[in-house]
Coordinates of C-alpha atoms in Angstrom, one line a residue:
Chain A
M1 CA 13.5 -15.9 29.9
S2 CA 16.4 -13.8 29.5
F3 CA 17.7 -12.6 26.1
E4 CA 19.7 -9.0 25.2
K5 CA 17.5 -5.8 25.7
R6 CA 17.6 -2.1 25.6
T7 CA 14.7 0.1 27.0
C8 CA 13.8 2.8 24.9
E9 CA 14.0 6.1 26.3
I10 CA 11.5 7.6 23.4
S11 CA 9.1 5.3 23.8
G12 CA 9.7 2.7 27.0
L13 CA 9.4 0.3 24.4
E14 CA 11.8 -2.8 25.4
I15 CA 13.9 -3.9 22.4
E16 CA 15.5 -7.5 22.2
K17 CA 18.9 -7.3 20.2
N18 CA 18.8 -9.7 17.6
S19 CA 15.4 -8.2 16.3
E20 CA 16.7 -4.8 16.3
S21 CA 19.6 -5.3 14.0
M22 CA 16.6 -7.2 11.8
I23 CA 14.0 -4.4 11.6
K24 CA 17.1 -1.6 10.6
L25 CA 17.9 -4.1 8.2
N26 CA 15.3 -3.8 6.7
M27 CA 13.8 -0.7 7.2
A28 CA 17.0 1.1 6.0
T29 CA 16.6 -0.9 2.0
A30 CA 13.1 -0.7 2.4
I31 CA 13.8 3.3 1.9
I32 CA 16.6 2.4 -0.2
F33 CA 14.1 0.1 -3.0
F34 CA 12.0 3.1 -2.9
A35 CA 14.5 5.6 -3.8
I36 CA 15.2 3.7 -7.2
G37 CA 11.3 2.6 -7.5
G38 CA 11.0 6.5 -6.8
A39 CA 13.3 7.1 -9.4
A40 CA 11.5 4.8 -11.7
G41 CA 8.6 6.4 -11.6
L42 CA 10.3 9.9 -12.6
L43 CA 11.6 8.6 -15.6
V44 CA 8.1 6.6 -15.8
L45 CA 6.5 10.0 -15.4
L46 CA 8.5 12.2 -17.3
T47 CA 7.9 10.1 -20.5
R48 CA 3.9 9.9 -20.3
W49 CA 4.0 13.6 -20.1
P50 CA 3.4 14.8 -23.6
A51 CA 5.2 17.9 -23.5
I52 CA 8.6 16.0 -22.4
H53 CA 8.4 11.9 -23.7
L54 CA 11.7 11.2 -22.3
L55 CA 12.5 7.6 -22.8
P56 CA 12.2 5.2 -26.1
V57 CA 9.4 2.4 -26.2
E58 CA 11.2 0.2 -25.2
W59 CA 13.3 1.8 -21.9
Y60 CA 10.1 2.6 -21.1
Y61 CA 8.4 -0.2 -20.7
R62 CA 11.7 -1.7 -18.3
W63 CA 11.3 1.1 -16.1
L64 CA 7.3 1.5 -15.7
T65 CA 8.1 -3.1 -15.0
A66 CA 10.9 -1.4 -12.6
H67 CA 8.8 0.7 -11.3
G68 CA 5.6 -1.3 -10.4
L69 CA 8.2 -4.2 -9.0
L70 CA 10.0 -1.8 -6.7
A71 CA 7.7 0.8 -5.4
L72 CA 4.5 -1.4 -5.5
L73 CA 6.1 -5.0 -3.7
V74 CA 10.0 -4.6 -2.8
W75 CA 9.9 -0.9 -0.6
I76 CA 6.6 -2.2 0.4
I77 CA 7.6 -6.0 1.4
F78 CA 10.5 -5.4 3.1
F79 CA 9.0 -2.8 5.9
E80 CA 6.4 -5.1 6.3
V81 CA 9.3 -7.6 7.0
A82 CA 9.9 -4.5 9.7
L83 CA 7.3 -4.3 11.2
V84 CA 6.5 -8.3 11.0
H85 CA 9.3 -8.5 14.0
F86 CA 8.3 -4.9 15.4
G87 CA 4.8 -6.2 15.8
S88 CA 5.6 -9.8 17.3
V89 CA 8.7 -9.0 18.9
T90 CA 8.7 -5.3 19.7
L91 CA 4.7 -5.1 20.9
L92 CA 5.3 -7.9 23.0
K93 CA 8.0 -8.1 24.4
S94 CA 9.6 -11.3 23.7
R95 CA 12.2 -12.3 21.8
L96 CA 13.4 -13.3 17.8
A97 CA 12.3 -17.4 17.7
V98 CA 14.9 -18.1 14.9
P99 CA 17.1 -15.5 14.5
I100 CA 18.3 -17.4 11.1
L101 CA 14.8 -17.5 9.7
S102 CA 14.8 -13.6 9.8
K103 CA 18.6 -13.7 7.3
I104 CA 17.7 -16.5 5.5
T105 CA 14.5 -14.0 4.7
Y106 CA 16.1 -11.0 3.9
G107 CA 19.3 -13.5 1.8
L108 CA 16.7 -14.4 -0.5
M109 CA 14.3 -11.2 -0.5
L110 CA 17.9 -9.4 -1.4
G111 CA 18.7 -12.2 -3.5
G112 CA 14.9 -12.1 -5.5
T113 CA 15.5 -8.5 -5.9
L114 CA 18.7 -8.3 -7.3
L115 CA 17.8 -10.8 -9.8
V116 CA 14.3 -9.5 -11.4
V117 CA 15.9 -5.7 -11.7
V118 CA 19.0 -7.5 -14.2
M119 CA 16.6 -9.0 -15.6
V120 CA 14.2 -6.7 -16.1
L121 CA 17.0 -3.5 -17.0
G122 CA 18.8 -6.3 -19.3
G123 CA 16.1 -5.8 -21.5
Q124 CA 15.3 -10.2 -20.5
A125 CA 11.4 -9.8 -18.6
D126 CA 9.6 -6.6 -21.2
V127 CA 6.3 -8.6 -19.3
L128 CA 5.4 -5.9 -17.3
F129 CA 4.2 -6.0 -13.4
T130 CA 1.1 -8.5 -14.2
S131 CA 3.7 -10.8 -16.6
Y132 CA 0.0 -11.8 -18.1
V133 CA 1.3 -15.7 -19.9
P134 CA 2.0 -15.9 -22.9
L135 CA 4.0 -12.8 -23.4
Q136 CA 7.5 -14.6 -21.5
A137 CA 10.9 -14.0 -20.0
H138 CA 13.8 -15.0 -19.1
P139 CA 13.4 -18.3 -16.4
L140 CA 15.4 -16.1 -13.8
Y141 CA 13.0 -13.5 -13.7
Y142 CA 10.7 -15.9 -12.8
L143 CA 13.1 -17.5 -10.5
G144 CA 14.1 -13.7 -9.1
I145 CA 10.2 -13.5 -8.0
I146 CA 9.8 -16.9 -6.4
L147 CA 13.0 -16.0 -4.1
F148 CA 11.3 -12.9 -3.2
A149 CA 8.1 -14.3 -2.2
V150 CA 9.8 -17.3 -0.1
G151 CA 11.6 -14.8 1.4
S152 CA 8.3 -13.1 2.2
L153 CA 6.7 -16.1 3.0
I154 CA 9.2 -17.0 5.5
A155 CA 8.9 -14.2 7.4
F156 CA 4.9 -14.5 8.0
I157 CA 5.5 -17.8 9.3
H158 CA 7.9 -16.2 11.8
F159 CA 5.4 -13.9 12.8
F160 CA 3.3 -16.7 14.2
I161 CA 6.2 -18.7 15.7
N162 CA 7.0 -15.8 17.4
A163 CA 4.3 -15.4 18.9
V164 CA 3.4 -18.7 20.3
V165 CA 6.8 -18.3 21.6
A166 CA 6.1 -15.1 23.2
K167 CA 2.8 -17.1 24.5
K168 CA 4.5 -20.4 26.3
E169 CA 7.0 -17.8 28.0
G170 CA 3.9 -15.7 29.2
E171 CA 4.3 -12.8 27.9
Y172 CA 0.9 -11.9 26.9
K173 CA -2.4 -13.0 28.4
R174 CA -5.2 -13.5 26.1
T175 CA -4.7 -12.1 23.0
L176 CA -2.6 -10.0 21.2
P177 CA -2.8 -6.1 21.2
M178 CA -4.6 -4.3 18.5
V179 CA -1.4 -3.6 16.3
S180 CA 0.1 -7.2 16.5
F181 CA -3.0 -8.2 15.7
G182 CA -3.0 -6.2 12.6
I183 CA 0.2 -7.4 11.5
M184 CA -1.3 -11.0 12.8
A185 CA -4.3 -10.6 9.7
A186 CA -2.1 -9.2 7.1
S187 CA 0.7 -11.9 8.2
I188 CA -2.3 -14.4 7.3
I189 CA -3.0 -12.7 4.1
G190 CA 0.5 -12.6 3.0
I191 CA 0.8 -16.5 3.5
M192 CA -2.4 -17.0 1.3
S193 CA -1.4 -14.4 -0.6
I194 CA 2.1 -16.0 -1.6
A195 CA 0.2 -19.7 -2.2
H196 CA -1.2 -17.9 -5.0
G197 CA 1.6 -16.6 -6.2
A198 CA 4.0 -19.9 -5.9
A199 CA 0.3 -21.9 -7.2
I200 CA 1.2 -20.0 -10.8
Y201 CA 4.8 -18.3 -11.1
I202 CA 6.1 -21.7 -10.4
P203 CA 4.3 -23.5 -13.5
T204 CA 5.1 -20.1 -15.7
F205 CA 8.4 -20.7 -14.7
L206 CA 8.9 -24.0 -15.2
W207 CA 6.8 -22.8 -18.6
S208 CA 9.6 -20.4 -19.1
L209 CA 11.7 -23.5 -18.5
G210 CA 10.0 -25.5 -21.8
I211 CA 8.6 -28.2 -19.0
I212 CA 5.8 -27.5 -19.5
E213 CA 3.8 -26.7 -23.1
T214 CA 0.9 -24.3 -21.7
I215 CA -0.5 -21.8 -19.3
D216 CA -3.7 -20.7 -20.0
P217 CA -4.1 -17.3 -19.7
S218 CA -7.5 -17.8 -18.0
A219 CA -5.8 -19.3 -15.2
Y220 CA -3.1 -17.1 -14.8
R221 CA -4.9 -14.2 -14.7
L222 CA -7.5 -16.1 -11.9
V223 CA -5.0 -17.5 -9.8
W224 CA -2.6 -14.4 -10.8
W225 CA -4.9 -12.2 -8.9
G226 CA -5.0 -14.3 -5.9
L227 CA -1.4 -12.5 -5.2
G228 CA -1.6 -9.2 -7.4
H229 CA -4.6 -8.5 -5.3
T230 CA -4.2 -10.0 -2.1
S231 CA -1.0 -8.7 -1.4
Q232 CA -2.6 -5.4 -1.8
Q233 CA -4.8 -5.9 1.2
I234 CA -1.0 -7.1 3.2
N235 CA -0.3 -3.2 2.6
V236 CA -3.4 -2.0 3.5
C237 CA -3.9 -3.9 7.5
M238 CA -0.3 -3.3 7.7
M239 CA -1.2 0.2 6.9
V240 CA -3.9 0.0 9.6
A241 CA -1.7 -1.5 12.0
C242 CA 0.4 1.7 11.7
W243 CA -2.7 3.9 12.0
Y244 CA -3.6 2.5 15.2
G245 CA 0.5 1.9 16.5
I246 CA 1.1 6.0 15.6
A247 CA -2.5 6.9 18.0
A248 CA -1.1 5.0 20.7
F249 CA 2.1 5.6 20.9
L250 CA 1.8 9.4 20.6
F251 CA -1.6 9.9 22.4
K252 CA -2.2 6.3 24.2
A253 CA -5.9 6.3 22.3
K254 CA -7.3 3.0 21.7
P255 CA -10.5 2.3 19.8
A256 CA -13.6 2.8 21.6
S257 CA -14.7 -0.5 20.7
E258 CA -11.5 -3.2 20.1
K259 CA -14.0 -6.2 19.3
L260 CA -15.2 -4.0 16.2
C261 CA -12.2 -3.4 15.0
R262 CA -10.1 -6.7 16.1
S263 CA -13.8 -8.0 13.7
A264 CA -12.9 -5.8 11.0
F265 CA -9.3 -7.1 10.2
V266 CA -11.4 -10.6 10.0
L267 CA -13.6 -9.5 7.1
Y268 CA -10.5 -9.0 5.6
I269 CA -8.7 -11.9 6.0
L270 CA -12.1 -13.8 4.9
F271 CA -13.6 -11.7 1.8
I272 CA -10.4 -9.2 0.3
N273 CA -9.5 -12.8 -2.0
V274 CA -12.3 -13.2 -3.3
A275 CA -12.8 -9.7 -3.6
S276 CA -9.8 -9.9 -6.0
E277 CA -12.4 -11.1 -9.0
H278 CA -13.0 -6.7 -9.6
H279 CA -9.8 -7.3 -11.6
L280 CA -11.3 -9.8 -13.9
L281 CA -14.6 -7.6 -14.5
V282 CA -14.2 -7.5 -18.3
D283 CA -12.9 -10.5 -18.6
P284 CA -15.0 -13.1 -20.8
V285 CA -13.8 -16.0 -19.7
F286 CA -15.7 -16.1 -16.1
S287 CA -19.7 -15.9 -15.8
T288 CA -21.7 -12.9 -14.9
W289 CA -23.1 -14.5 -11.6
H290 CA -19.3 -15.0 -10.4
K291 CA -18.5 -11.9 -11.5
I292 CA -21.5 -10.5 -9.8
V293 CA -21.5 -12.2 -6.3
N294 CA -18.0 -11.1 -5.8
T295 CA -17.6 -7.6 -6.7
S296 CA -21.3 -6.6 -6.2
Y297 CA -21.7 -8.8 -2.8
V298 CA -18.3 -9.7 -0.8
M299 CA -16.2 -6.7 -2.0
H300 CA -18.0 -4.5 0.1
L301 CA -17.8 -6.3 3.3
A302 CA -14.0 -5.9 2.5
V303 CA -14.7 -2.1 2.0
L304 CA -16.9 -2.4 4.9
A305 CA -13.5 -3.2 7.5
S306 CA -11.7 -0.1 5.3
M307 CA -14.7 2.4 6.5
I308 CA -14.3 0.9 10.3
H309 CA -11.0 1.3 10.8
A310 CA -11.2 4.3 8.9
F311 CA -13.7 6.0 11.3
A312 CA -12.5 3.9 14.3
V313 CA -8.6 5.3 14.3
P314 CA -9.7 9.5 14.1
A315 CA -12.1 9.0 16.2
S316 CA -9.5 7.6 19.0
I317 CA -6.8 10.0 18.1
E318 CA -9.9 12.7 19.1
M319 CA -10.7 10.7 22.0
G320 CA -6.4 10.7 23.3
L321 CA -6.7 14.2 22.7
R322 CA -9.5 15.4 24.6
K323 CA -8.4 13.4 27.3
Q324 CA -5.5 15.8 27.3
G325 CA -7.7 18.6 27.2
Y326 CA -8.1 19.7 24.1
N327 CA -12.7 19.9 24.3
N328 CA -13.4 23.2 23.2
G329 CA -15.6 22.4 20.4
L330 CA -16.1 20.3 17.1
F331 CA -12.5 20.4 16.3
E332 CA -10.3 21.8 19.2
W333 CA -8.6 18.0 19.3
L334 CA -8.1 18.4 15.5
K335 CA -6.5 22.5 15.5
K336 CA -4.0 21.7 18.2
A337 CA -3.5 18.0 17.0
P338 CA 1.3 17.9 16.4
W339 CA 0.3 18.4 13.6
G340 CA 4.4 19.2 13.7
N341 CA 5.3 16.2 13.7
P342 CA 5.5 14.5 10.5
A343 CA 4.8 10.8 12.2
F344 CA 0.7 12.2 13.3
S345 CA 1.0 14.7 10.1
A346 CA 1.7 11.7 7.5
T347 CA -0.5 9.3 9.6
F348 CA -3.4 11.9 9.0
I349 CA -3.1 12.4 5.5
S350 CA -2.3 8.9 4.9
I351 CA -6.3 8.2 6.9
V352 CA -7.6 11.3 4.9
L353 CA -6.0 10.4 1.2
F354 CA -6.7 6.6 1.6
G355 CA -10.7 7.1 2.0
F356 CA -11.3 10.3 -0.2
L357 CA -8.6 9.0 -3.3
G358 CA -8.3 5.4 -2.5
G359 CA -11.0 4.3 -1.0
T360 CA -13.9 5.8 -2.6
T361 CA -12.9 5.1 -6.7
G362 CA -12.5 1.3 -5.7
V363 CA -15.5 1.0 -4.5
I364 CA -17.1 3.2 -7.5
F365 CA -14.4 1.5 -9.9
G366 CA -15.2 -2.3 -8.7
T367 CA -18.9 -1.7 -9.5
E368 CA -19.2 -4.0 -13.0
Q369 CA -21.0 -1.1 -14.8
F370 CA -18.5 1.3 -14.0
S371 CA -15.4 -1.4 -14.2
I372 CA -16.3 -2.4 -17.9
I373 CA -15.9 1.7 -18.6
R374 CA -12.7 2.5 -16.9
H375 CA -10.2 -0.5 -17.4
N376 CA -7.9 -0.8 -18.8
T377 CA -7.7 3.3 -18.8
W378 CA -5.5 5.9 -16.7
A379 CA -7.9 5.9 -14.3
I380 CA -7.0 2.8 -12.5
T381 CA -3.8 3.6 -11.6
G382 CA -5.2 7.1 -10.4
H383 CA -6.8 4.7 -8.3
F384 CA -4.1 3.0 -7.2
H385 CA -2.1 6.1 -6.5
G386 CA -4.5 7.0 -3.9
T387 CA -4.6 3.6 -2.4
V388 CA -1.0 1.6 -2.0
V389 CA 1.3 5.1 -2.7
A390 CA -1.8 8.0 -0.9
G391 CA -2.4 5.7 1.3
T392 CA 0.2 2.6 2.3
T393 CA 3.2 4.5 1.6
I394 CA 2.4 8.0 3.7
A395 CA 1.4 5.6 6.3
F396 CA 4.9 4.0 5.8
M397 CA 6.4 7.4 5.9
G398 CA 5.0 8.3 9.1
M399 CA 6.5 5.4 11.5
A400 CA 9.4 5.2 9.9
Y401 CA 9.6 8.8 11.3
F402 CA 8.6 7.5 14.4
L403 CA 10.4 4.3 14.2
I404 CA 14.3 5.3 13.6
P405 CA 14.8 7.4 16.4
V406 CA 13.4 4.3 18.4
F407 CA 15.7 2.0 16.9
F408 CA 18.7 3.8 15.1
K409 CA 18.3 5.9 18.2
R410 CA 19.8 9.0 16.7
D411 CA 17.8 11.8 15.6
L412 CA 16.2 13.0 12.3
I413 CA 18.1 15.7 10.8
M414 CA 16.5 19.1 9.2
P415 CA 13.6 18.4 11.0
G416 CA 11.6 21.8 9.7
V417 CA 11.9 19.2 6.4
A418 CA 11.1 16.1 8.2
K419 CA 7.9 18.3 9.4
L420 CA 7.2 19.9 5.9
Q421 CA 7.6 16.0 3.8
P422 CA 4.2 14.4 4.4
F423 CA 2.4 18.1 3.2
V424 CA 4.8 17.9 -0.1
Y425 CA 4.3 14.3 -0.8
G426 CA 0.4 14.4 0.4
T427 CA 0.1 17.1 -2.2
G428 CA 1.8 15.7 -5.1
I429 CA 0.2 12.4 -4.9
T430 CA -3.7 13.9 -4.6
I431 CA -3.0 16.1 -7.8
L432 CA -1.6 13.1 -9.7
S433 CA -4.3 10.9 -8.8
I434 CA -6.7 12.8 -9.6
T435 CA -5.6 14.7 -13.2
M436 CA -4.7 10.7 -13.6
M437 CA -8.6 9.4 -12.9
A438 CA -9.5 12.6 -14.7
A439 CA -7.5 11.3 -17.9
G440 CA -8.6 8.1 -17.6
T441 CA -12.2 9.2 -18.0
F442 CA -11.6 10.3 -21.3
G443 CA -10.0 7.3 -21.8
V444 CA -6.4 7.0 -21.7
P445 CA -4.7 3.6 -21.2
R446 CA -3.0 3.3 -18.7
R447 CA 1.0 1.5 -18.9
H448 CA 0.7 2.9 -23.0
W449 CA 3.9 4.6 -23.9
D450 CA 2.1 7.2 -26.8
Y451 CA -1.8 7.5 -25.9
N452 CA -2.2 9.2 -28.9
F453 CA -1.6 5.8 -30.8
S454 CA 0.6 8.4 -33.4
D455 CA 2.2 5.5 -35.8
A456 CA -0.9 2.9 -35.4
P457 CA -3.1 2.4 -39.0
F458 CA -5.6 3.6 -37.1
G459 CA -4.7 7.4 -34.9
Y460 CA -6.8 8.7 -32.1
Q461 CA -7.8 12.2 -30.9
F462 CA -9.2 12.4 -27.4
D463 CA -10.5 15.6 -26.4
S464 CA -8.3 18.5 -26.2
T465 CA -9.0 18.7 -22.6
V466 CA -7.0 15.7 -21.6
D467 CA -3.7 17.7 -22.6
I468 CA -4.3 19.3 -20.0
F469 CA -4.9 16.6 -17.2
M470 CA -2.2 15.0 -18.8
G471 CA 0.2 18.4 -18.4
L472 CA -1.3 18.5 -14.5
V473 CA -0.3 14.9 -14.1
G474 CA 3.3 15.6 -14.2
I475 CA 3.4 18.5 -12.1
G476 CA 1.7 16.7 -9.7
G477 CA 3.7 13.8 -10.1
L478 CA 6.9 16.2 -9.5
I479 CA 6.0 17.3 -6.6
A480 CA 5.2 14.0 -5.0
V481 CA 8.9 13.9 -6.7
V482 CA 9.8 16.0 -4.6
G483 CA 8.5 15.1 -1.6
G484 CA 9.7 11.7 -2.0
A485 CA 13.4 12.8 -1.9
M486 CA 12.8 15.0 1.0
F487 CA 11.8 11.6 2.6
V488 CA 15.3 9.7 1.3
F489 CA 16.8 12.5 2.1
V490 CA 15.9 13.0 6.0
T491 CA 15.6 9.4 7.1
L492 CA 18.8 7.6 5.1
G493 CA 20.1 11.4 6.8
S494 CA 19.3 10.6 10.5
I495 CA 20.2 6.5 9.8
F496 CA 23.7 7.3 8.9
K497 CA 24.1 10.8 10.4
G498 CA 21.9 11.6 12.6
N499 CA 22.9 13.3 15.9
K500 CA 23.5 10.2 18.3
R501 CA 21.0 9.2 21.3
A502 CA 22.8 7.8 24.2
Chain B
M1 CA -23.5 0.0 31.0
S2 CA -20.0 1.7 32.3
D3 CA -19.5 5.3 31.7
E4 CA -16.4 4.3 28.2
H5 CA -19.4 2.9 26.9
N6 CA -22.2 6.0 27.1
G7 CA -20.8 9.2 26.2
F8 CA -20.5 10.6 22.3
H9 CA -17.0 10.4 22.4
A10 CA -15.8 12.1 19.5
P11 CA -18.5 14.0 18.5
G12 CA -15.5 15.6 16.0
T13 CA -15.3 12.4 14.3
F14 CA -18.7 11.7 13.7
V15 CA -19.1 15.5 12.1
L16 CA -15.8 14.2 9.9
A17 CA -17.6 10.8 9.2
I18 CA -21.0 12.2 7.8
I19 CA -18.8 14.9 5.7
F20 CA -17.0 12.1 4.1
L21 CA -20.1 9.7 3.5
V22 CA -22.1 12.7 1.6
T23 CA -18.7 13.2 -0.1
F24 CA -18.8 9.5 -1.1
I25 CA -22.7 10.0 -2.1
L26 CA -22.0 13.1 -4.0
L27 CA -18.7 11.5 -5.7
W28 CA -20.6 8.9 -7.0
L29 CA -23.8 10.1 -8.5
G30 CA -21.0 12.8 -10.0
H31 CA -19.4 10.5 -11.6
A32 CA -22.0 8.7 -13.0
K33 CA -23.3 11.7 -14.4
W34 CA -19.7 13.2 -15.9
L35 CA -19.6 9.4 -17.3
T36 CA -22.6 9.6 -19.4
D37 CA -22.0 13.3 -20.5
I38 CA -18.4 12.1 -22.1
W39 CA -19.9 9.3 -23.2
E40 CA -22.9 10.9 -25.2
M41 CA -19.5 13.1 -26.4
Y42 CA -18.1 10.5 -28.3

């Protein structure tokens, strides 16, 4: 079928017009919310840093809620919607099947986000990211979340509509290309995740309106983590798809065994949902048998998938570079890799940090014996900054550096800053993540405005070593904020002011 | 089997993978030891 498209001179990709405008819109929106979420993170950081302790208590929890929502959900999912379009239209050389659906998606997600932000910063939703009942927010907060979720659900469903249309029109033969396959796995998990979100947020919305009398807190926690953790696996799948994508675009690299890598995506789909039980290891309601099956067995099948990808992607990059002639010794390919290209450096940093910071600690903390000690300490925050920030966010940064010239037809501004940015951000997040985990090991609580509990009837004095870690978290966080600002400056600057290509 | 599947195409990554796995095991054991030490402090 004929449709309006152009051929990108940088990548050789055929870009269809309708999907192009939606990819641009979602990507730019994602970066704007990354900037706001990052600024919220800075306020939280400067409050948890004992030497500064910036915000009063109410505002601390509001900005913390906003930081969680904007950085963990909004930035990431807007970017993922751009990737859904990229994987189901551009990579399949196809067309956007139902353009109006993309516009509805965007409208619902943006409207939902604005509603949530207004409610949170207006002091109507001091319930933190998990919004555990019986804490209750204003009904419009829950409505905002539901609108955002419905918007992203439509985007994930749209992936399949696009893929079916492409197949019918003969754009691909047997199966989806590797990157699209990863995005398809993410879309399946996305639908699963949002089904859990609907199952818990709709009753909670009705409860906030007074239509339902009570929500069982343990049922809430169980179903909410079907959303809360499963949605993180959308991020992991999308991140891995970006790794494969950058390896393929820059080096024409293919995994040694595509079948194995595709099977690893299937492991995510099958096992990650039940593995979300590790959030509930200290919950008294669920049986020990239930917890052990989920966290000592099932979780490791999902972890196995990440290990397969984490080795398959560097191996494919190595094979690609060896084919280009970098064959001396074990590591010439790594030394001669294009470290000055931020799309590559961000991808490689994401792989290494996700493995060492997020992956190892996730397995350790998800073990029942350790979880009981680490639960609700700052170590958990350190862990997920190693996964979602050091892993997903840095991988998306790399992808943004690749996609901006392709879709916006503009060169990156200040290439020197772009070149340094993944290293600065990666260094900051590494220091932040490790020192958060170190402080958490001493029992420093996550989320808490005043970790010394100075106004409590029974105060508590931590070991003085903790003060060093608290200060180092602040320093690491500031370096990360500088790296984040560099990313926003370069990407938004390039989108609006970069030199135009023909 | 084709030549593509016979050779050892990514020896550097193989070494990196071994480094990763050894680090992981050391982290896990070290973590257990550190936690035990800290708990004994209290």
